[in-house]
PDB file of C-alpha atoms in Angstrom:
ATOM      1  CA  MET A  11       0.000   0.000   0.000  1.00 66.00           C
ATOM      2  CA  ASN A  12       1.304   3.448  -0.912  1.00 80.00           C
ATOM      3  CA  LYS A  13       2.462   5.879   1.714  1.00 89.00           C
ATOM      4  CA  ARG A  14       0.136   8.716   2.633  1.00 91.00           C
ATOM      5  CA  ASN A  15       1.106  12.286   1.945  1.00 87.00           C
ATOM      6  CA  LEU A  16       0.091  14.117   5.124  1.00 89.00           C
ATOM      7  CA  ASP A  17       2.761  16.849   5.339  1.00 88.00           C
ATOM      8  CA  ALA A  18       1.471  18.107   8.693  1.00 95.00           C
ATOM      9  CA  LYS A  19       3.053  20.957  10.641  1.00 96.00           C
ATOM     10  CA  ARG A  20       0.172  22.024  12.903  1.00 97.00           C
ATOM     11  CA  ILE A  21      -1.280  18.916  14.540  1.00 98.00           C
ATOM     12  CA  VAL A  22      -4.117  18.300  16.982  1.00 98.00           C
ATOM     13  CA  ILE A  23      -3.816  15.024  18.875  1.00 98.00           C
ATOM     14  CA  LYS A  24      -6.794  13.681  20.773  1.00 96.00           C
ATOM     15  CA  ILE A  25      -6.290  10.877  23.263  1.00 94.00           C
ATOM     16  CA  GLY A  26      -9.231   9.022  24.751  1.00 86.00           C
ATOM     17  CA  THR A  27      -9.849   7.939  28.308  1.00 85.00           C
ATOM     18  CA  SER A  28      -9.371   4.289  27.364  1.00 84.00           C
ATOM     19  CA  SER A  29      -5.778   5.057  26.353  1.00 87.00           C
ATOM     20  CA  LEU A  30      -5.032   6.813  29.638  1.00 88.00           C
ATOM     21  CA  LEU A  31      -6.469   4.377  32.183  1.00 85.00           C
ATOM     22  CA  TYR A  32      -6.053   0.708  32.986  1.00 84.00           C
ATOM     23  CA  GLN A  33      -9.552  -0.654  32.483  1.00 77.00           C
ATOM     24  CA  ASP A  34      -9.176  -3.342  35.165  1.00 76.00           C
ATOM     25  CA  THR A  35      -7.986  -1.068  37.968  1.00 75.00           C
ATOM     26  CA  SER A  36      -9.362   2.339  36.929  1.00 72.00           C
ATOM     27  CA  LYS A  37      -5.905   3.784  37.594  1.00 81.00           C
ATOM     28  CA  LEU A  38      -3.778   5.979  35.337  1.00 85.00           C
ATOM     29  CA  ASN A  39      -1.584   4.284  32.768  1.00 89.00           C
ATOM     30  CA  LEU A  40       1.533   6.265  33.623  1.00 91.00           C
ATOM     31  CA  ARG A  41       3.622   4.527  30.965  1.00 92.00           C
ATOM     32  CA  ALA A  42       1.197   5.667  28.232  1.00 92.00           C
ATOM     33  CA  ILE A  43       1.325   9.257  29.490  1.00 94.00           C
ATOM     34  CA  GLU A  44       5.124   9.131  29.674  1.00 96.00           C
ATOM     35  CA  ARG A  45       5.322   7.881  26.076  1.00 96.00           C
ATOM     36  CA  LEU A  46       2.839  10.500  24.927  1.00 97.00           C
ATOM     37  CA  ALA A  47       4.882  13.292  26.530  1.00 97.00           C
ATOM     38  CA  PHE A  48       8.053  11.941  24.886  1.00 98.00           C
ATOM     39  CA  VAL A  49       6.523  11.786  21.401  1.00 98.00           C
ATOM     40  CA  LEU A  50       4.844  15.195  21.541  1.00 98.00           C
ATOM     41  CA  SER A  51       7.997  16.803  22.940  1.00 98.00           C
ATOM     42  CA  ASP A  52       9.999  15.247  20.135  1.00 98.00           C
ATOM     43  CA  LEU A  53       7.522  16.607  17.587  1.00 98.00           C
ATOM     44  CA  LYS A  54       8.036  20.052  19.080  1.00 97.00           C
ATOM     45  CA  ASN A  55      11.796  19.570  18.675  1.00 97.00           C
ATOM     46  CA  GLN A  56      11.151  18.842  14.993  1.00 97.00           C
ATOM     47  CA  GLY A  57       9.505  22.248  14.665  1.00 96.00           C
ATOM     48  CA  LYS A  58       5.894  21.076  14.641  1.00 97.00           C
ATOM     49  CA  GLU A  59       3.037  22.847  16.408  1.00 98.00           C
ATOM     50  CA  VAL A  60       1.153  20.507  18.710  1.00 98.00           C
ATOM     51  CA  VAL A  61      -2.166  20.770  20.543  1.00 98.00           C
ATOM     52  CA  LEU A  62      -3.289  17.933  22.825  1.00 98.00           C
ATOM     53  CA  VAL A  63      -6.980  17.321  23.471  1.00 96.00           C
ATOM     54  CA  SER A  64      -7.087  15.008  26.452  1.00 93.00           C
ATOM     55  CA  SER A  65     -10.031  13.148  27.876  1.00 85.00           C
ATOM     56  CA  GLY A  66      -9.811  11.460  31.231  1.00 84.00           C
ATOM     57  CA  ALA A  67     -10.823  13.988  33.892  1.00 85.00           C
ATOM     58  CA  ILE A  68     -13.868  12.050  35.059  1.00 84.00           C
ATOM     59  CA  GLY A  69     -12.061   8.711  34.689  1.00 83.00           C
ATOM     60  CA  VAL A  70      -9.085   9.929  36.718  1.00 86.00           C
ATOM     61  CA  GLY A  71     -11.434  11.408  39.310  1.00 88.00           C
ATOM     62  CA  MET A  72     -13.281   8.105  39.579  1.00 87.00           C
ATOM     63  CA  GLY A  73     -10.018   6.297  40.194  1.00 83.00           C
ATOM     64  CA  ARG A  74      -8.900   8.873  42.743  1.00 86.00           C
ATOM     65  CA  LEU A  75     -12.198   8.631  44.640  1.00 89.00           C
ATOM     66  CA  GLY A  76     -12.429   4.842  44.373  1.00 85.00           C
ATOM     67  CA  LEU A  77     -15.601   4.862  42.289  1.00 87.00           C
ATOM     68  CA  SER A  78     -16.316   1.824  40.121  1.00 81.00           C
ATOM     69  CA  THR A  79     -19.161   3.327  38.122  1.00 84.00           C
ATOM     70  CA  ARG A  80     -19.591   6.713  36.477  1.00 85.00           C
ATOM     71  CA  PRO A  81     -21.927   8.984  38.479  1.00 86.00           C
ATOM     72  CA  ASP A  82     -25.380   9.489  36.992  1.00 84.00           C
ATOM     73  CA  THR A  83     -26.124  13.048  38.067  1.00 84.00           C
ATOM     74  CA  ILE A  84     -24.591  16.165  36.512  1.00 80.00           C
ATOM     75  CA  PRO A  85     -23.437  17.652  39.856  1.00 84.00           C
ATOM     76  CA  ALA A  86     -21.681  14.398  40.804  1.00 88.00           C
ATOM     77  CA  GLN A  87     -19.995  14.175  37.390  1.00 84.00           C
ATOM     78  CA  GLN A  88     -18.853  17.784  37.714  1.00 84.00           C
ATOM     79  CA  ALA A  89     -17.439  17.148  41.177  1.00 88.00           C
ATOM     80  CA  VAL A  90     -15.574  14.035  40.056  1.00 88.00           C
ATOM     81  CA  ALA A  91     -14.239  15.900  37.003  1.00 86.00           C
ATOM     82  CA  SER A  92     -12.903  18.712  39.176  1.00 88.00           C
ATOM     83  CA  VAL A  93     -10.947  16.179  41.233  1.00 90.00           C
ATOM     84  CA  GLY A  94      -9.595  14.399  38.189  1.00 88.00           C
ATOM     85  CA  GLN A  95      -8.736  17.472  36.105  1.00 89.00           C
ATOM     86  CA  GLY A  96      -6.223  18.832  38.600  1.00 88.00           C
ATOM     87  CA  GLU A  97      -4.512  15.498  39.062  1.00 90.00           C
ATOM     88  CA  LEU A  98      -4.355  14.815  35.328  1.00 91.00           C
ATOM     89  CA  LEU A  99      -2.830  18.190  34.509  1.00 93.00           C
ATOM     90  CA  GLY A 100      -0.284  17.830  37.297  1.00 93.00           C
ATOM     91  CA  ILE A 101       0.902  14.544  35.823  1.00 93.00           C
ATOM     92  CA  TYR A 102       1.105  16.033  32.330  1.00 95.00           C
ATOM     93  CA  GLU A 103       3.142  18.965  33.664  1.00 96.00           C
ATOM     94  CA  ARG A 104       5.647  16.675  35.382  1.00 96.00           C
ATOM     95  CA  GLU A 105       6.053  14.421  32.354  1.00 96.00           C
ATOM     96  CA  PHE A 106       6.538  17.252  29.856  1.00 97.00           C
ATOM     97  CA  GLN A 107       9.014  18.984  32.184  1.00 96.00           C
ATOM     98  CA  HIS A 108      11.310  15.968  31.756  1.00 95.00           C
ATOM     99  CA  TYR A 109      11.780  17.070  28.143  1.00 97.00           C
ATOM    100  CA  GLY A 110      11.953  20.797  28.817  1.00 97.00           C
ATOM    101  CA  LYS A 111       8.467  21.534  27.491  1.00 97.00           C
ATOM    102  CA  SER A 112       5.823  23.833  28.950  1.00 97.00           C
ATOM    103  CA  VAL A 113       2.122  23.061  28.830  1.00 97.00           C
ATOM    104  CA  ALA A 114      -0.969  25.219  29.308  1.00 96.00           C
ATOM    105  CA  GLN A 115      -4.411  24.106  30.360  1.00 94.00           C
ATOM    106  CA  MET A 116      -7.341  25.267  28.221  1.00 93.00           C
ATOM    107  CA  LEU A 117     -10.783  24.315  29.529  1.00 88.00           C
ATOM    108  CA  LEU A 118     -13.446  25.201  26.983  1.00 87.00           C
ATOM    109  CA  THR A 119     -17.211  25.338  26.902  1.00 81.00           C
ATOM    110  CA  ARG A 120     -19.292  25.370  23.773  1.00 78.00           C
ATOM    111  CA  ASP A 121     -20.611  28.884  24.274  1.00 75.00           C
ATOM    112  CA  VAL A 122     -17.169  30.510  24.023  1.00 75.00           C
ATOM    113  CA  LEU A 123     -16.908  29.228  20.467  1.00 78.00           C
ATOM    114  CA  VAL A 124     -20.423  30.344  19.509  1.00 79.00           C
ATOM    115  CA  TYR A 125     -19.971  34.060  20.051  1.00 83.00           C
ATOM    116  CA  PRO A 126     -17.604  35.762  17.578  1.00 88.00           C
ATOM    117  CA  GLN A 127     -15.633  37.826  20.097  1.00 90.00           C
ATOM    118  CA  SER A 128     -15.024  34.997  22.565  1.00 88.00           C
ATOM    119  CA  LYS A 129     -14.201  32.659  19.673  1.00 90.00           C
ATOM    120  CA  LYS A 130     -11.625  35.172  18.452  1.00 93.00           C
ATOM    121  CA  ASN A 131     -10.186  35.381  21.968  1.00 93.00           C
ATOM    122  CA  VAL A 132      -9.794  31.587  22.127  1.00 93.00           C
ATOM    123  CA  PHE A 133      -8.146  31.561  18.693  1.00 95.00           C
ATOM    124  CA  ASN A 134      -5.734  34.311  19.760  1.00 96.00           C
ATOM    125  CA  ALA A 135      -4.854  32.396  22.918  1.00 96.00           C
ATOM    126  CA  PHE A 136      -4.002  29.295  20.878  1.00 96.00           C
ATOM    127  CA  GLN A 137      -1.917  31.371  18.478  1.00 97.00           C
ATOM    128  CA  GLU A 138       0.085  32.998  21.277  1.00 97.00           C
ATOM    129  CA  LEU A 139       0.696  29.723  23.094  1.00 97.00           C
ATOM    130  CA  LEU A 140       1.954  28.049  19.926  1.00 97.00           C
ATOM    131  CA  LYS A 141       4.130  31.084  19.211  1.00 96.00           C
ATOM    132  CA  MET A 142       5.586  30.726  22.736  1.00 96.00           C
ATOM    133  CA  ASN A 143       6.413  27.068  21.991  1.00 96.00           C
ATOM    134  CA  VAL A 144       3.890  25.899  24.594  1.00 97.00           C
ATOM    135  CA  ILE A 145       1.760  22.760  24.214  1.00 98.00           C
ATOM    136  CA  PRO A 146      -1.909  23.594  24.919  1.00 98.00           C
ATOM    137  CA  ILE A 147      -3.734  20.781  26.706  1.00 97.00           C
ATOM    138  CA  VAL A 148      -7.446  21.091  25.978  1.00 94.00           C
ATOM    139  CA  ASN A 149     -10.427  19.539  27.681  1.00 89.00           C
ATOM    140  CA  GLU A 150     -14.064  20.394  28.078  1.00 83.00           C
ATOM    141  CA  ASN A 151     -14.738  22.342  31.258  1.00 75.00           C
ATOM    142  CA  ASP A 152     -16.789  19.542  32.788  1.00 62.00           C
ATOM    143  CA  THR A 153     -17.231  21.362  36.086  1.00 61.00           C
ATOM    144  CA  VAL A 154     -19.501  23.984  34.499  1.00 60.00           C
ATOM    145  CA  SER A 155     -20.656  22.414  31.226  1.00 56.00           C
ATOM    146  CA  VAL A 156     -24.333  21.519  30.979  1.00 54.00           C
ATOM    147  CA  ASP A 157     -26.662  20.695  28.102  1.00 53.00           C
ATOM    148  CA  GLU A 158     -30.102  21.612  29.348  1.00 42.00           C
ATOM    149  CA  LEU A 159     -32.913  23.520  27.598  1.00 37.00           C
ATOM    150  CA  ASP A 160     -31.420  26.600  25.905  1.00 41.00           C
ATOM    151  CA  HIS A 161     -28.328  26.754  28.121  1.00 39.00           C
ATOM    152  CA  LYS A 162     -26.090  24.549  26.031  1.00 46.00           C
ATOM    153  CA  THR A 163     -22.415  24.754  26.972  1.00 46.00           C
ATOM    154  CA  LYS A 164     -21.383  21.146  26.325  1.00 53.00           C
ATOM    155  CA  PHE A 165     -19.581  19.942  23.211  1.00 54.00           C
ATOM    156  CA  GLY A 166     -21.018  16.473  23.833  1.00 58.00           C
ATOM    157  CA  ASP A 167     -17.704  14.649  23.778  1.00 77.00           C
ATOM    158  CA  ASN A 168     -14.015  15.288  23.271  1.00 85.00           C
ATOM    159  CA  ASP A 169     -14.063  13.715  19.819  1.00 90.00           C
ATOM    160  CA  GLN A 170     -16.226  16.617  18.684  1.00 89.00           C
ATOM    161  CA  LEU A 171     -14.139  19.062  20.708  1.00 91.00           C
ATOM    162  CA  SER A 172     -10.921  17.919  19.016  1.00 94.00           C
ATOM    163  CA  ALA A 173     -12.448  18.447  15.563  1.00 94.00           C
ATOM    164  CA  ILE A 174     -13.727  21.877  16.566  1.00 93.00           C
ATOM    165  CA  VAL A 175     -10.269  22.843  17.835  1.00 95.00           C
ATOM    166  CA  ALA A 176      -8.695  21.539  14.612  1.00 96.00           C
ATOM    167  CA  ASN A 177     -11.156  23.678  12.628  1.00 95.00           C
ATOM    168  CA  LEU A 178     -10.569  26.729  14.796  1.00 94.00           C
ATOM    169  CA  ILE A 179      -6.791  26.769  14.532  1.00 96.00           C
ATOM    170  CA  ASP A 180      -6.749  25.495  10.925  1.00 96.00           C
ATOM    171  CA  ALA A 181      -4.714  22.399  11.789  1.00 97.00           C
ATOM    172  CA  ASP A 182      -3.165  20.316   9.025  1.00 96.00           C
ATOM    173  CA  LEU A 183      -4.099  17.061  10.723  1.00 97.00           C
ATOM    174  CA  LEU A 184      -6.183  15.653  13.572  1.00 98.00           C
ATOM    175  CA  ILE A 185      -4.838  12.414  15.044  1.00 98.00           C
ATOM    176  CA  MET A 186      -7.460  10.644  17.128  1.00 96.00           C
ATOM    177  CA  LEU A 187      -6.017   7.953  19.391  1.00 95.00           C
ATOM    178  CA  SER A 188      -8.534   5.416  20.654  1.00 90.00           C
ATOM    179  CA  ASP A 189      -8.709   1.790  21.802  1.00 86.00           C
ATOM    180  CA  ILE A 190      -9.322   0.424  18.300  1.00 87.00           C
ATOM    181  CA  ASP A 191      -7.042   0.108  15.277  1.00 91.00           C
ATOM    182  CA  GLY A 192      -9.257   2.244  13.059  1.00 92.00           C
ATOM    183  CA  PHE A 193     -12.739   2.277  11.556  1.00 90.00           C
ATOM    184  CA  TYR A 194     -14.124  -1.141  10.619  1.00 88.00           C
ATOM    185  CA  SER A 195     -17.025  -2.362   8.511  1.00 84.00           C
ATOM    186  CA  GLY A 196     -18.411  -3.895  11.716  1.00 79.00           C
ATOM    187  CA  ASN A 197     -17.458  -4.525  15.326  1.00 77.00           C
ATOM    188  CA  PRO A 198     -14.155  -6.455  15.125  1.00 79.00           C
ATOM    189  CA  LEU A 199     -14.665  -7.809  18.654  1.00 76.00           C
ATOM    190  CA  SER A 200     -17.825  -9.646  17.657  1.00 78.00           C
ATOM    191  CA  ASN A 201     -17.401  -9.960  13.889  1.00 79.00           C
ATOM    192  CA  PRO A 202     -14.186 -11.696  12.771  1.00 82.00           C
ATOM    193  CA  ASN A 203     -14.969 -10.743   9.168  1.00 85.00           C
ATOM    194  CA  ALA A 204     -15.041  -7.014   9.878  1.00 84.00           C
ATOM    195  CA  GLU A 205     -12.639  -5.182   7.577  1.00 89.00           C
ATOM    196  CA  LEU A 206     -10.553  -2.136   8.393  1.00 91.00           C
ATOM    197  CA  TYR A 207     -11.209   0.917   6.238  1.00 90.00           C
ATOM    198  CA  HIS A 208      -7.828   2.383   5.290  1.00 93.00           C
ATOM    199  CA  THR A 209      -9.286   5.558   3.753  1.00 93.00           C
ATOM    200  CA  ILE A 210     -12.700   7.222   3.978  1.00 93.00           C
ATOM    201  CA  THR A 211     -13.546  10.279   1.887  1.00 92.00           C
ATOM    202  CA  SER A 212     -17.208  10.774   2.820  1.00 89.00           C
ATOM    203  CA  ILE A 213     -19.517   9.788   5.647  1.00 85.00           C
ATOM    204  CA  ASP A 214     -22.320   7.999   3.812  1.00 79.00           C
ATOM    205  CA  GLY A 215     -25.066   5.657   4.949  1.00 74.00           C
ATOM    206  CA  SER A 216     -22.948   2.501   4.807  1.00 73.00           C
ATOM    207  CA  VAL A 217     -20.260   4.074   6.969  1.00 78.00           C
ATOM    208  CA  ILE A 218     -22.789   5.296   9.516  1.00 74.00           C
ATOM    209  CA  GLN A 219     -24.413   1.857   9.616  1.00 73.00           C
ATOM    210  CA  ALA A 220     -21.052   0.247  10.352  1.00 71.00           C
ATOM    211  CA  ALA A 221     -20.610   2.471  13.423  1.00 68.00           C
ATOM    212  CA  GLY A 222     -22.114   1.425  16.727  1.00 59.00           C
ATOM    213  CA  GLY A 223     -21.525   0.882  20.385  1.00 45.00           C
ATOM    214  CA  VAL A 224     -20.524   3.213  23.174  1.00 40.00           C
ATOM    215  CA  GLY A 225     -17.267   3.913  24.919  1.00 45.00           C
ATOM    216  CA  THR A 226     -15.919   2.432  28.121  1.00 43.00           C
ATOM    217  CA  LYS A 227     -17.402   3.029  31.561  1.00 38.00           C
ATOM    218  CA  PHE A 228     -14.854   5.819  32.014  1.00 36.00           C
ATOM    219  CA  GLY A 229     -15.468   7.706  28.767  1.00 39.00           C
ATOM    220  CA  THR A 230     -18.350   8.927  26.651  1.00 41.00           C
ATOM    221  CA  GLY A 231     -17.111   8.307  23.128  1.00 47.00           C
ATOM    222  CA  GLY A 232     -17.868   5.591  20.612  1.00 71.00           C
ATOM    223  CA  MET A 233     -17.587   5.157  16.864  1.00 81.00           C
ATOM    224  CA  VAL A 234     -20.567   7.409  16.191  1.00 83.00           C
ATOM    225  CA  THR A 235     -18.908  10.358  17.930  1.00 85.00           C
ATOM    226  CA  LYS A 236     -15.719   9.761  15.954  1.00 89.00           C
ATOM    227  CA  LEU A 237     -17.682   9.789  12.711  1.00 89.00           C
ATOM    228  CA  LYS A 238     -19.306  13.078  13.700  1.00 89.00           C
ATOM    229  CA  ALA A 239     -15.848  14.502  14.313  1.00 92.00           C
ATOM    230  CA  ALA A 240     -14.604  13.126  10.993  1.00 93.00           C
ATOM    231  CA  LYS A 241     -17.600  14.632   9.192  1.00 92.00           C
ATOM    232  CA  ARG A 242     -16.708  18.041  10.608  1.00 93.00           C
ATOM    233  CA  ILE A 243     -13.093  17.592   9.520  1.00 96.00           C
ATOM    234  CA  LEU A 244     -14.036  16.573   5.975  1.00 95.00           C
ATOM    235  CA  LYS A 245     -16.467  19.477   5.666  1.00 94.00           C
ATOM    236  CA  ASN A 246     -13.594  21.838   6.508  1.00 94.00           C
ATOM    237  CA  HIS A 247     -11.317  20.149   3.930  1.00 94.00           C
ATOM    238  CA  GLN A 248      -8.946  18.822   6.572  1.00 96.00           C
ATOM    239  CA  LYS A 249      -7.548  15.382   7.358  1.00 96.00           C
ATOM    240  CA  MET A 250      -7.951  13.042  10.317  1.00 97.00           C
ATOM    241  CA  VAL A 251      -6.409   9.699  11.246  1.00 97.00           C
ATOM    242  CA  LEU A 252      -8.122   7.333  13.686  1.00 96.00           C
ATOM    243  CA  ALA A 253      -5.661   4.857  15.188  1.00 95.00           C
ATOM    244  CA  ASN A 254      -4.940   2.750  18.251  1.00 93.00           C
ATOM    245  CA  GLY A 255      -3.415   4.803  21.069  1.00 92.00           C
ATOM    246  CA  LYS A 256      -2.135   1.889  23.144  1.00 90.00           C
ATOM    247  CA  ASN A 257       1.389   2.981  22.238  1.00 92.00           C
ATOM    248  CA  PRO A 258       1.573   6.717  21.444  1.00 94.00           C
ATOM    249  CA  ARG A 259       4.664   6.081  19.311  1.00 95.00           C
ATOM    250  CA  ILE A 260       2.204   5.170  16.569  1.00 96.00           C
ATOM    251  CA  ILE A 261       2.093   8.932  15.958  1.00 97.00           C
ATOM    252  CA  TYR A 262       5.532   8.590  14.339  1.00 97.00           C
ATOM    253  CA  ASN A 263       4.162   5.965  11.951  1.00 97.00           C
ATOM    254  CA  ILE A 264       1.175   8.142  11.088  1.00 97.00           C
ATOM    255  CA  LEU A 265       3.285  11.208  10.340  1.00 97.00           C
ATOM    256  CA  ALA A 266       5.692   9.095   8.290  1.00 96.00           C
ATOM    257  CA  GLY A 267       2.770   8.301   5.989  1.00 95.00           C
ATOM    258  CA  GLU A 268       2.499   4.647   6.924  1.00 95.00           C
ATOM    259  CA  PRO A 269      -0.976   3.188   6.251  1.00 93.00           C
ATOM    260  CA  VAL A 270      -1.916   2.631   9.893  1.00 95.00           C
ATOM    261  CA  GLY A 271      -5.388   3.296  11.219  1.00 95.00           C
ATOM    262  CA  THR A 272      -8.063   4.942   9.078  1.00 95.00           C
ATOM    263  CA  LEU A 273      -7.403   8.147   7.175  1.00 96.00           C
ATOM    264  CA  PHE A 274     -10.341  10.487   6.675  1.00 96.00           C
ATOM    265  CA  GLU A 275      -9.561  12.906   3.871  1.00 94.00           C
ATOM    266  CA  PRO A 276     -11.783  14.911   1.514  1.00 91.00           C
ATOM    267  CA  LYS A 277     -12.211  13.791  -2.071  1.00 83.00           C
ATOM    268  CA  GLN A 278      -9.891  15.416  -4.560  1.00 68.00           C
ATOM    269  CA  VAL A 279     -11.860  17.250  -7.223  1.00 46.00           C
ATOM    270  CA  VAL A 280     -10.457  17.217 -10.743  1.00 42.00           C
ATOM    271  CA  THR A 281     -10.640  20.561 -12.555  1.00 41.00           C
ATOM    272  CA  LYS A 282      -9.286  21.717 -15.921  1.00 43.00           C
ATOM    273  CA  GLU A 283      -6.182  22.925 -14.123  1.00 49.00           C
ATOM    274  CA  GLY A 284      -5.710  19.622 -12.308  1.00 49.00           C
ATOM    275  CA  LEU A 285      -6.492  18.431  -8.801  1.00 47.00           C
ATOM    276  CA  ALA A 286      -8.126  20.965  -6.508  1.00 45.00           C
TER     277      ALA A 286
END
């Protein structure tokens, strides 16, 4: 299979809760975070601009508080998230410091990206942080986000948030790291004949039908949310790769153009002048 031509300088990397926690113990996978910090710091050394969208606040909070199931009520989820967010950021700060890199926390709600002035302010903040060689670490502000009646401040999930951030800062590539090797024609855990899609150029009915299932007990994402994110990326004429985040070093393979995971890229339109 031919190598992909991604040529990405500004990259958004989204890592899911399942890649950050041990599912059996509900505790942080410190080795995964250490590897992630190493790879992203190395990308910075290569001159790339990196933004990390990290899930895990509620999952980390659950582990910290010894909870085995995700709370049902919004106030309880917000409380658990506030516990987990501080701990998660502290670990990220320590790991990135090993490689001489600074990080900045950016907690967003949907409303700040709805209003033009606040959206511009968020964009400017990203621009300045990247100019300062800082790695922004983005998460939804779970402690205040709600989705009730006409007071909608939630993004819904961090898959959507990562695509929105990629749109906002005009990223060359969104890398979405999950607990699956890519997008399949069916559930590979229950269907041994499910085939991995190497490239998807449009989200049509057959692709939507192939998606299903929810995330782990720690997270909120599933294949449907990843398709929604991919649809947003394709609409904005950007690229996204969905791959397994068990070992963050897979980012090197992705950026080298190796055909790992599933690449979502818009169709190339042929004009009289050539490809557009």
